[in-house]
mmCIF file of C-alpha atoms in Angstrom:
data_model
loop_
_atom_site.group_PDB
_atom_site.id
_atom_site.type_symbol
_atom_site.label_atom_id
_atom_site.label_comp_id
_atom_site.label_asym_id
_atom_site.label_seq_id
_atom_site.Cartn_x
_atom_site.Cartn_y
_atom_site.Cartn_z
ATOM 1 C CA MET G 1 -0.054 -0.048 0.051
ATOM 2 C CA ALA G 2 1.163 3.504 -0.598
ATOM 3 C CA PHE G 3 -0.236 6.888 -0.125
ATOM 4 C CA VAL G 4 -1.460 8.710 -3.174
ATOM 5 C CA ARG G 5 -2.784 12.146 -3.922
ATOM 6 C CA VAL G 6 -6.414 11.872 -4.576
ATOM 7 C CA ALA G 7 -7.735 15.498 -4.525
ATOM 8 C CA LYS G 8 -7.072 18.982 -3.003
ATOM 9 C CA VAL G 9 -8.508 19.797 0.217
ATOM 10 C CA GLU G 10 -10.687 22.534 -1.334
ATOM 11 C CA GLU G 11 -12.163 20.101 -3.956
ATOM 12 C CA ILE G 12 -14.374 18.407 -1.363
ATOM 13 C CA ALA G 13 -16.795 20.668 0.674
ATOM 14 C CA GLU G 14 -17.008 20.171 4.341
ATOM 15 C CA GLY G 15 -19.690 17.706 5.309
ATOM 16 C CA GLN G 16 -19.783 16.206 1.697
ATOM 17 C CA GLY G 17 -18.362 13.273 -0.312
ATOM 18 C CA ALA G 18 -16.928 12.823 -3.663
ATOM 19 C CA LEU G 19 -16.641 9.853 -6.000
ATOM 20 C CA LEU G 20 -13.136 9.398 -7.279
ATOM 21 C CA GLU G 21 -11.192 6.873 -9.274
ATOM 22 C CA VAL G 22 -7.388 6.590 -8.434
ATOM 23 C CA ASN G 23 -5.157 4.136 -10.063
ATOM 24 C CA GLY G 24 -7.995 1.936 -10.953
ATOM 25 C CA VAL G 25 -9.632 1.979 -7.366
ATOM 26 C CA ALA G 26 -13.172 3.657 -6.891
ATOM 27 C CA LEU G 27 -13.428 5.595 -3.591
ATOM 28 C CA ALA G 28 -15.717 7.768 -1.729
ATOM 29 C CA VAL G 29 -13.869 10.563 -0.087
ATOM 30 C CA PHE G 30 -15.448 12.538 2.687
ATOM 31 C CA ASN G 31 -14.544 15.832 4.261
ATOM 32 C CA ALA G 32 -15.803 15.579 7.808
ATOM 33 C CA GLY G 33 -14.563 19.241 8.700
ATOM 34 C CA ALA G 34 -11.716 20.362 10.923
ATOM 35 C CA GLY G 35 -9.141 18.955 8.446
ATOM 36 C CA ARG G 36 -10.385 15.508 8.929
ATOM 37 C CA PHE G 37 -11.002 13.305 5.739
ATOM 38 C CA HIS G 38 -11.993 9.673 5.195
ATOM 39 C CA ALA G 39 -11.947 7.218 2.278
ATOM 40 C CA THR G 40 -14.300 4.137 1.725
ATOM 41 C CA SER G 41 -15.291 1.913 -0.716
ATOM 42 C CA PRO G 42 -17.949 3.770 -2.989
ATOM 43 C CA LEU G 43 -21.084 1.360 -2.677
ATOM 44 C CA CYS G 44 -23.205 0.566 0.077
ATOM 45 C CA PRO G 45 -23.342 -3.156 0.463
ATOM 46 C CA HIS G 46 -26.934 -3.195 1.249
ATOM 47 C CA GLU G 47 -28.146 -2.363 -2.594
ATOM 48 C CA ASP G 48 -25.143 -0.743 -4.228
ATOM 49 C CA GLY G 49 -26.242 2.826 -3.200
ATOM 50 C CA PRO G 50 -23.825 5.541 -3.950
ATOM 51 C CA LEU G 51 -22.219 6.516 -0.651
ATOM 52 C CA ALA G 52 -20.400 9.465 -1.925
ATOM 53 C CA GLU G 53 -23.896 10.924 -2.431
ATOM 54 C CA GLY G 54 -24.537 10.288 1.226
ATOM 55 C CA TRP G 55 -24.252 12.489 4.084
ATOM 56 C CA ILE G 56 -22.161 12.773 7.247
ATOM 57 C CA GLU G 57 -23.670 12.088 10.704
ATOM 58 C CA GLY G 58 -21.368 12.369 13.598
ATOM 59 C CA ASP G 59 -18.663 9.730 12.619
ATOM 60 C CA ALA G 60 -20.609 7.916 10.107
ATOM 61 C CA VAL G 61 -21.551 8.207 6.536
ATOM 62 C CA VAL G 62 -25.490 7.566 5.703
ATOM 63 C CA CYS G 63 -26.419 5.895 2.376
ATOM 64 C CA PRO G 64 -28.771 8.029 0.406
ATOM 65 C CA TRP G 65 -31.026 5.141 -0.675
ATOM 66 C CA HIS G 66 -32.005 3.431 2.297
ATOM 67 C CA GLY G 67 -30.449 5.293 5.170
ATOM 68 C CA PHE G 68 -27.940 2.413 6.242
ATOM 69 C CA ASP G 69 -24.993 4.180 8.245
ATOM 70 C CA PHE G 70 -21.358 3.071 8.338
ATOM 71 C CA GLU G 71 -18.809 4.202 10.752
ATOM 72 C CA LEU G 72 -16.030 6.112 8.729
ATOM 73 C CA GLY G 73 -13.154 4.944 10.915
ATOM 74 C CA THR G 74 -14.035 1.152 10.984
ATOM 75 C CA GLY G 75 -16.625 0.565 7.949
ATOM 76 C CA ARG G 76 -18.837 -1.219 10.475
ATOM 77 C CA CYS G 77 -22.595 -0.998 9.578
ATOM 78 C CA ARG G 78 -24.770 0.241 12.575
ATOM 79 C CA VAL G 79 -27.956 -1.124 10.990
ATOM 80 C CA ASP G 80 -27.081 -4.506 10.042
ATOM 81 C CA ASP G 81 -23.963 -6.326 11.630
ATOM 82 C CA GLY G 82 -23.578 -8.460 8.543
ATOM 83 C CA LEU G 83 -22.600 -5.525 6.363
ATOM 84 C CA ALA G 84 -19.363 -3.319 6.115
ATOM 85 C CA ILE G 85 -17.501 -1.013 3.991
ATOM 86 C CA THR G 86 -13.820 -0.847 3.232
ATOM 87 C CA VAL G 87 -12.096 2.067 5.094
ATOM 88 C CA TYR G 88 -8.667 3.169 3.803
ATOM 89 C CA PRO G 89 -6.057 5.347 5.707
ATOM 90 C CA VAL G 90 -6.185 9.082 4.639
ATOM 91 C CA ARG G 91 -3.801 11.851 5.456
ATOM 92 C CA VAL G 92 -3.510 15.636 4.486
ATOM 93 C CA THR G 93 -0.180 16.827 3.379
ATOM 94 C CA GLY G 94 -0.332 20.563 2.922
ATOM 95 C CA SER G 95 -3.347 21.064 0.567
ATOM 96 C CA ASP G 96 -3.493 17.495 -0.747
ATOM 97 C CA VAL G 97 -5.752 14.678 0.448
ATOM 98 C CA GLU G 98 -3.697 11.338 0.267
ATOM 99 C CA VAL G 99 -5.232 7.832 0.360
ATOM 100 C CA ASP G 100 -3.182 4.685 1.344
ATOM 101 C CA LEU G 101 -4.123 2.564 -1.635
ATOM 102 C CA PRO G 102 -3.343 -1.143 -2.300
ATOM 103 C CA ALA G 103 -0.528 -1.497 -4.801
#
């Protein structure tokens, strides 16, 4: 795994997500405010809803289709223990948002 620049900080509005594809990997990247960013797999495992179009509630992203919510730090679903999303380590370097992606 290696950190790769995926966006500039100002490209993702606070409280919003963006669907990005980097090096063949699709990601949902969220700006949680206060310089905190999160990256997850882009689809809700419930029915493939677009997580990047969801909203942040506390430390979770809520799928816009059926309201399933996932912890941004762990990927655990708060509605169904059998569901989870992939989370990727994120760091901000200067004005760049970088995600640790599989090689």
